[in-house]
Coordinates of C-alpha atoms in Angstrom, one line a residue:
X1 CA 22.5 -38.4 55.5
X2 CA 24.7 -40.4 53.0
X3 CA 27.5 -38.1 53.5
X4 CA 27.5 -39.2 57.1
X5 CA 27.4 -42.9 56.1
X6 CA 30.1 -44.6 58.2
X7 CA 31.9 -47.7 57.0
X8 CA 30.7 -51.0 57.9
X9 CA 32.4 -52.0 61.3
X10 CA 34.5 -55.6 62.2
X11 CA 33.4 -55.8 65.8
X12 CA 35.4 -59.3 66.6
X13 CA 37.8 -57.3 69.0
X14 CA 38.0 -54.2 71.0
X15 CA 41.0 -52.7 68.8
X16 CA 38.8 -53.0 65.7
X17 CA 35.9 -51.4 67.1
X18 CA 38.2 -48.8 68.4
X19 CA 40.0 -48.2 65.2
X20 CA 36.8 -48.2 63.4
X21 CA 35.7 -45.2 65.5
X22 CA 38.5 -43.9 64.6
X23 CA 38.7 -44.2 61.3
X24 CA 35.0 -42.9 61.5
X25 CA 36.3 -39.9 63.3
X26 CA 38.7 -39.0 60.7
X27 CA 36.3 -39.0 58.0
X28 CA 33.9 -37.1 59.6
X29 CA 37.0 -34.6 60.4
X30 CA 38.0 -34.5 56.9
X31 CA 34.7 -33.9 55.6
X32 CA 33.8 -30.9 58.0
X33 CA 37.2 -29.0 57.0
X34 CA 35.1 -28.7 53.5
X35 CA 32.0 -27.3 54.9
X36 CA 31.1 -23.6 56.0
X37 CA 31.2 -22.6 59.7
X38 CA 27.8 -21.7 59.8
X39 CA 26.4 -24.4 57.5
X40 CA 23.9 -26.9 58.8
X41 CA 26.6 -29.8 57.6
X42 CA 29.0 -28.2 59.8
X43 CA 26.9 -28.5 63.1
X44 CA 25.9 -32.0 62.1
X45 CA 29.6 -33.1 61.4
X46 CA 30.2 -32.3 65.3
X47 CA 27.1 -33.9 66.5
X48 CA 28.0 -37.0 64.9
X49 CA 32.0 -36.2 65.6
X50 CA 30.4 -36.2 69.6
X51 CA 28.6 -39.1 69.3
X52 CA 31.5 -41.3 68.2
X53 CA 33.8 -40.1 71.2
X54 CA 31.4 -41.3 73.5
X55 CA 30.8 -44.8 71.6
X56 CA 34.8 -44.2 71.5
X57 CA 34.8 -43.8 75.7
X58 CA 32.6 -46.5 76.4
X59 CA 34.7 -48.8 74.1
X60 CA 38.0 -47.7 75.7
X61 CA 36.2 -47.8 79.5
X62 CA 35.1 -51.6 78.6
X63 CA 38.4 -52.2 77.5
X64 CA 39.7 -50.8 80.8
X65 CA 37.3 -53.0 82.7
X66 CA 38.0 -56.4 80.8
X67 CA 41.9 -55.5 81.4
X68 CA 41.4 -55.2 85.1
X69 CA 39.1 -58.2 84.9
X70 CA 42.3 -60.1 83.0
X71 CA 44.5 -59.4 86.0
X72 CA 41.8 -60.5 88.9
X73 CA 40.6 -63.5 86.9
X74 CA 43.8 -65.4 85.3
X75 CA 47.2 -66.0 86.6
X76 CA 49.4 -64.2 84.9
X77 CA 53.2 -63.9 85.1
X78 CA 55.3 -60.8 85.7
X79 CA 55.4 -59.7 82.4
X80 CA 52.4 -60.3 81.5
X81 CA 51.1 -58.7 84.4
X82 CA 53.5 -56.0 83.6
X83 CA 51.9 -55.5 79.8
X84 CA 48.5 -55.6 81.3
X85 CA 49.5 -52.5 83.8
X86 CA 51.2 -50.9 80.5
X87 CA 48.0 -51.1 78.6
X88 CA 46.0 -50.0 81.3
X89 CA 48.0 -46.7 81.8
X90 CA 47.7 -46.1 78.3
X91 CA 43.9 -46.9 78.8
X92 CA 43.5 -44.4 81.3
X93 CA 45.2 -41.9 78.8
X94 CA 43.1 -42.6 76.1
X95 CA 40.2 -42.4 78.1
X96 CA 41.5 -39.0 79.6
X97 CA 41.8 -38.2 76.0
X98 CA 38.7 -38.9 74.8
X99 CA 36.7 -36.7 77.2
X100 CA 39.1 -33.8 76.5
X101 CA 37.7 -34.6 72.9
X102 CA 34.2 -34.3 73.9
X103 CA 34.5 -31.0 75.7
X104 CA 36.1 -30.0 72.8
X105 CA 33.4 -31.1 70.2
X106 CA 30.6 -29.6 73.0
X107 CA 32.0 -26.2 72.9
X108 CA 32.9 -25.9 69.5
X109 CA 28.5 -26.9 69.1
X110 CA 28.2 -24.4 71.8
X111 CA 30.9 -21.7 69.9
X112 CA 28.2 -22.8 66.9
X113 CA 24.6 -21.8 68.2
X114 CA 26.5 -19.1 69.4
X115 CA 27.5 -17.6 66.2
X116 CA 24.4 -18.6 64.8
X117 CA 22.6 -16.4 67.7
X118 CA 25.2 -13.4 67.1
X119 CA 24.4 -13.7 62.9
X120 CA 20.9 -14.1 62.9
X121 CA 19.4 -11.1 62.4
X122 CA 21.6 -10.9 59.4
X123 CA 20.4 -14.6 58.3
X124 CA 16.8 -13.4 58.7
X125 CA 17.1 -10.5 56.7
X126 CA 18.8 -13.1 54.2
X127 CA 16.1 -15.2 54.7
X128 CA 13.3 -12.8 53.9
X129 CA 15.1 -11.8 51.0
X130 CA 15.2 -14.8 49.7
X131 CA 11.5 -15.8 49.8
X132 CA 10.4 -12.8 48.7
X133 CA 12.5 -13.3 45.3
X134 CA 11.1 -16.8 45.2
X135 CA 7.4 -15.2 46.1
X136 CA 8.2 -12.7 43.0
X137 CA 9.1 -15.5 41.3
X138 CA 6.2 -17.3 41.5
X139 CA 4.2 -13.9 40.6
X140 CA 5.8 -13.7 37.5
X141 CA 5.3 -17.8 36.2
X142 CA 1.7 -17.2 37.6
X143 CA 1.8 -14.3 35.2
X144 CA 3.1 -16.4 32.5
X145 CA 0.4 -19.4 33.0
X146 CA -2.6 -16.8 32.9
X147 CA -1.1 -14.9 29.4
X148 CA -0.1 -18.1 27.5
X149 CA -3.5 -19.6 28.8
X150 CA -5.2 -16.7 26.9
X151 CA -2.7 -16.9 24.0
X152 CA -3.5 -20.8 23.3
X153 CA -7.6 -19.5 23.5
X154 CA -6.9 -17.2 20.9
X155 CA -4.9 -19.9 18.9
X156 CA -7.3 -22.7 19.0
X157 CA -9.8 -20.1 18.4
X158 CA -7.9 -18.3 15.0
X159 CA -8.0 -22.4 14.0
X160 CA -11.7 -22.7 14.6
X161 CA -12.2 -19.8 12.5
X162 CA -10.0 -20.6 10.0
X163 CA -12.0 -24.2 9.5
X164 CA -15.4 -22.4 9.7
X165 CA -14.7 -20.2 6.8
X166 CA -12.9 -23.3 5.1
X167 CA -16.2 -25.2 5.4
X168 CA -18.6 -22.5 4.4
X169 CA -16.1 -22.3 1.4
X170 CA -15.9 -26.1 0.7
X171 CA -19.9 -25.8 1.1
X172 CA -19.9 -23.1 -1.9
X173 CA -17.7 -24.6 -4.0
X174 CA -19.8 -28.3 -3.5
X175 CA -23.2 -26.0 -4.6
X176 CA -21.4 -24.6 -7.4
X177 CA -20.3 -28.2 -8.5
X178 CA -23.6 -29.1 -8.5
X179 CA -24.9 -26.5 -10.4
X180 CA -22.2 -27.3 -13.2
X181 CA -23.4 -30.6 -13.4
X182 CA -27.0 -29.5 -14.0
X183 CA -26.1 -26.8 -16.3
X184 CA -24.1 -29.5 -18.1
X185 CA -27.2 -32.2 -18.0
X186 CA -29.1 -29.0 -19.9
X187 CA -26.3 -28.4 -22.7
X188 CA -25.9 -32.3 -23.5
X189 CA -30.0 -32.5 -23.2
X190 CA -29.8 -28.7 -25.8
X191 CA -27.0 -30.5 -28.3
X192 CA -28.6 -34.4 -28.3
X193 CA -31.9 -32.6 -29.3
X194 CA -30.5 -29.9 -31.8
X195 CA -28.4 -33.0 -33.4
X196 CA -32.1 -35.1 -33.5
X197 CA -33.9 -31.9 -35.0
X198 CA -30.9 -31.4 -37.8
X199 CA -31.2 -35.2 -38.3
X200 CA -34.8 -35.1 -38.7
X201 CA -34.8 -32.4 -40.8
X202 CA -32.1 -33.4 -43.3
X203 CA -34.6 -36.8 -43.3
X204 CA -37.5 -34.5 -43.7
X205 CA -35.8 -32.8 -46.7
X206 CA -35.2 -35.8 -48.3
X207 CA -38.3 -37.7 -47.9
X208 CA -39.8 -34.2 -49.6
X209 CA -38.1 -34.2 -52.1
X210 CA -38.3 -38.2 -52.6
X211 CA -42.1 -37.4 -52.5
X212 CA -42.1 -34.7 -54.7
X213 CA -40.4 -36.7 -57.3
X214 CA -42.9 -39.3 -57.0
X215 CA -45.8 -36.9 -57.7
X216 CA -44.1 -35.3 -60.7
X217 CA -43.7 -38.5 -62.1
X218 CA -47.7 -39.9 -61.4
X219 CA -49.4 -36.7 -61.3
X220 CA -50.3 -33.9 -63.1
X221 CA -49.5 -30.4 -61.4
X222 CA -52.4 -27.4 -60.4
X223 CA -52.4 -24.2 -59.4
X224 CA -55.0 -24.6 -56.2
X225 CA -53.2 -28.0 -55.8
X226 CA -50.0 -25.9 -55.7
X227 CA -51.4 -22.9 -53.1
X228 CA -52.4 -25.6 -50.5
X229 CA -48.8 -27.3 -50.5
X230 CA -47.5 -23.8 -50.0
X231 CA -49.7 -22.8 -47.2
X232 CA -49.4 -26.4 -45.6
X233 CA -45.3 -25.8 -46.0
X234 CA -45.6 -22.4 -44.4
X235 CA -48.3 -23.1 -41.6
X236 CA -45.5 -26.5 -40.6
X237 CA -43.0 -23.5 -40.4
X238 CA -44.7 -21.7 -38.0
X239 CA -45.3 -24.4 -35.8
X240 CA -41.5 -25.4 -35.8
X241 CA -41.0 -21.9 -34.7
X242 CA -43.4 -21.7 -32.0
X243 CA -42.1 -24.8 -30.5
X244 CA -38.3 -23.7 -30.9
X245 CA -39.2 -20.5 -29.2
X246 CA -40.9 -22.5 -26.3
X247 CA -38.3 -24.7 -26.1
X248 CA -35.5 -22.2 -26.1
X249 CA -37.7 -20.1 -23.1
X250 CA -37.7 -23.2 -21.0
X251 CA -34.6 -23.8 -21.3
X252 CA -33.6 -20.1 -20.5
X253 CA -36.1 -20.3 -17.2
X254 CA -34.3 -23.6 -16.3
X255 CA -30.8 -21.7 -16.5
X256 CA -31.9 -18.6 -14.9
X257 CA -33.7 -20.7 -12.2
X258 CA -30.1 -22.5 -11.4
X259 CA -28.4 -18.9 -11.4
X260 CA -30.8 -17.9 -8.9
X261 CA -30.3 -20.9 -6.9
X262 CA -26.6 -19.9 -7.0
X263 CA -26.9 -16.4 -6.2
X264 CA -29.5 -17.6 -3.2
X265 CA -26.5 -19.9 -1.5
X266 CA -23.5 -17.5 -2.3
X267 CA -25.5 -15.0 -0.3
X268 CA -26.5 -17.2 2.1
X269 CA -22.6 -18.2 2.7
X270 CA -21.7 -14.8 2.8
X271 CA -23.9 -14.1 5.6
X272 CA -22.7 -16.9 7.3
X273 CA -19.3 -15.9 6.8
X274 CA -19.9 -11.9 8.0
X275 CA -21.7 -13.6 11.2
X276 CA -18.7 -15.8 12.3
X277 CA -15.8 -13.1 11.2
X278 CA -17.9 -10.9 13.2
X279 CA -18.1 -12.9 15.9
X280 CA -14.6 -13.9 15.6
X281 CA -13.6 -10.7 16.1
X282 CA -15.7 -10.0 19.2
X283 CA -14.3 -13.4 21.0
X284 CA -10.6 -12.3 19.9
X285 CA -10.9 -8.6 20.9
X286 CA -12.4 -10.1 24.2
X287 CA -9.4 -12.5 25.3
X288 CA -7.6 -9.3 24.3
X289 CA -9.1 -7.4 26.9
X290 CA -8.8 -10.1 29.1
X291 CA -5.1 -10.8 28.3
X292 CA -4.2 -7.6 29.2
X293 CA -6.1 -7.2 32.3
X294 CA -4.1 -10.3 33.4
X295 CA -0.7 -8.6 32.2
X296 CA -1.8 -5.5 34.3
X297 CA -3.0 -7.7 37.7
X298 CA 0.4 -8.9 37.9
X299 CA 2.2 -5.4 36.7
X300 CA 0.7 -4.0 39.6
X301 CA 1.1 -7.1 42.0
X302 CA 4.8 -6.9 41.2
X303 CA 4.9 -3.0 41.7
X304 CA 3.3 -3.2 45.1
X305 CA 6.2 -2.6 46.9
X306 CA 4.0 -1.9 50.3
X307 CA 2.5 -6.1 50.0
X308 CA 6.1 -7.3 49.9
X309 CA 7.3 -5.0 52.8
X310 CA 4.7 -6.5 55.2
X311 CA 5.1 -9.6 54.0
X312 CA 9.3 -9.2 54.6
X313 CA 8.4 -8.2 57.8
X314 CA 5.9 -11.0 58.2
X315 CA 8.9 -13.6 57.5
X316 CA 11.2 -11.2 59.9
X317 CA 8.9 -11.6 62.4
X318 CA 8.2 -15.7 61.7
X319 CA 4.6 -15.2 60.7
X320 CA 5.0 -17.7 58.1
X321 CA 1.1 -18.8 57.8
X322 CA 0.6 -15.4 57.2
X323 CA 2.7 -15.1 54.5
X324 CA 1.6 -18.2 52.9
X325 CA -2.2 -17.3 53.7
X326 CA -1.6 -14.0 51.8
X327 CA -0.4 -15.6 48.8
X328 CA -3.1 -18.6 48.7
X329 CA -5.8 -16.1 48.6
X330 CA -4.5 -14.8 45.0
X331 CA -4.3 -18.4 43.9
X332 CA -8.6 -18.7 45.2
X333 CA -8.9 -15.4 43.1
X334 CA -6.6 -16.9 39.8
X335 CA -8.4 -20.4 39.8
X336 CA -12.2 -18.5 40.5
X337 CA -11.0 -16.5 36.8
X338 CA -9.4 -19.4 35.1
X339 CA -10.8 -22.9 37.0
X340 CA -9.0 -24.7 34.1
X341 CA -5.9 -23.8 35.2
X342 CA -6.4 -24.6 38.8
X343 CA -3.5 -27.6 39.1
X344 CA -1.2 -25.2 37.5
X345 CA -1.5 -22.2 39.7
X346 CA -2.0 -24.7 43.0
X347 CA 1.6 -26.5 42.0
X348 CA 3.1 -23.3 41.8
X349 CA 2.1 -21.5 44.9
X350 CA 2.6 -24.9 46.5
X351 CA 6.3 -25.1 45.7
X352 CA 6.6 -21.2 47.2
X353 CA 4.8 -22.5 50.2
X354 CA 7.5 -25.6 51.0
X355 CA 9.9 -23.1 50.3
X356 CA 8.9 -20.8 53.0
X357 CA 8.3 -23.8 55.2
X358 CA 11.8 -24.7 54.6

């Protein structure tokens, strides 16, 4: 573990590689004094403390040997000789030292496990605890993914509705512009033609009377003569009125037609418009339903205080594939109701699962 990283060692001399152990030792010294007696930190602090007295006693024991090797192999004078024997008592100390060390790192491991042994009943109880909070955990965020799942159906769905009835809307409106325009062609065609007819009358009126003043002036004026002018006038009366009247019923059936072509589509939408509200309704009051049966699957899940007792004692009594088989068949029931959802549910039950493996 980085916390354990030991600092680069000068290995040119056995002092260095001693005092580099040292120094190692310290560190890992200091940083055990921050750690608590039952942590996991605090057993691998002395491991690693154990392992550098050793690398420490096999440094001082080669030191030892190349000292005595020093005296056999070169000729030395009396001091020197007396230095060498100082150093080699001081050796023998050290190394003395050292393995005092190690039984004392060994039986504080051993003091370890066995204060571990004598607490862990209480650490399993902890233990179990603990997962089953992180198991309720997951419950409730399970809970959570299945009721906003159903909540974003019934939003995108409330949109789709909304969008329908905006198009079947934007569809009415369109026929009704349509409409306007044709009822519009009808009054321009009504006015152009009533203007024309005015026109042609005024014209009519004067080339009458133009012609009547040319008669007076050329002709002599009868009675019979006078009669047939007058029934002529009236008859060309009538037949203006009859094709007024024929004209003006047209353009009433025209009108009327294009009323009923209106009324035809604005029922037509509104049957449209009663079909998807109703069936709207229906899909809405049906994630309902199924909202709350979600909300209720995990109400009682939660409340089922006898499921998380034998799991407890599952955990207390290491059956941890038990535990975690338990739990993976509500995530096979969850993704079988909502597939979509499947990754979501898997990720979470999978993160309960490490942390029962761990």
């Amino acid at each position: 573990d980085n916390i354990f990283r030991l600092v680069p060692k000068v290995e040119n001399s056995f002092d260095i590689k001693i005092d580099d152990v040292d120094f190692d030792l310290s560190y890992i010294q200091e940083l055990r004094s921050g750690y608590d007696d039952t942590s996991g930190d605090y057993l691998k602090s002395y491991n690693l403390e154990l392992d550098l007295l050793k690398d420490k006693m096999k440094l001082v024991k080669e030191q030892g040997e190349e000292m005595k090797k020093s005296m056999r192999d070169k000729n030395l004078g009396i001091n020197e000789l007396q230095d060498l024997e100082e150093q080699l008592e001081d050796n023998a100390l050290a190394y003395a030292s050292i393995g005092s060390a190690i039984k004392s790192a060994e039986k504080a491991i051993v003091d370890f496990n066995k204060r571990i042994e004598e607490n862990i009943d209480k650490l399993q109880e902890e233990m179990a605890d603990n997962i089953i909070e992180q198991l309720k955990k997951a419950v409730n965020k399970a809970k959570d993914i299945a009721i906003d799942a159903v909540d974003d159906l019934i939003e995108k769905e409330e949109e789709r509705h909304e969008k329908v009835m905006k198009q079947y809307d934007n569809e009415l409106k369109a026929y009704q512009k349509l409409i306007d325009s044709k009822r519009r062609e009808i009054n321009d065609s009504d006015r152009d033609r009533t203007f024309d007819n005015t026109i042609g009358k005024l014209e009519e009126e004067k080339q009458g009377y133009q012609s009547r003043l040319n008669a007076i002036s050329g002709i002599n004026t009868f009675d019979a003569k006078k009669e047939r002018e007058e029934l002529q006038k009236q008859i060309a009366e009538v037949d203006e009125k009859i094709a007024e009247e024929n004209y003006q019923y047209e353009k009433t059936l025209r009108e009327q037609q294009l009323d009923d072509l209106l009324e035809q589509k604005e029922e037509e939408i509104e049957v449209k418009k009663e079909t998807e509200t109703e069936s709207h309704k229906l899909l809405v009051k049906s994630l309902n339903k199924q909202k709350e049966a979600w909300q209720k699957y995990y109400d009682d899940l939660l409340d089922n205080e006898k499921l998380f007792a034998d799991m407890r004692e599952m955990i207390l009594q290491g059956n941890f594939d038990g535990v975690e088989q338990m739990f993976m068949q509500h995530v096979s029931n969850l993704t079988f109701q909502l597939p979509e959802l499947e990754a979501k549910f898997q990720s979470t039950w999978d993160a309960v699962a490490q942390g029962i493996r761990t």
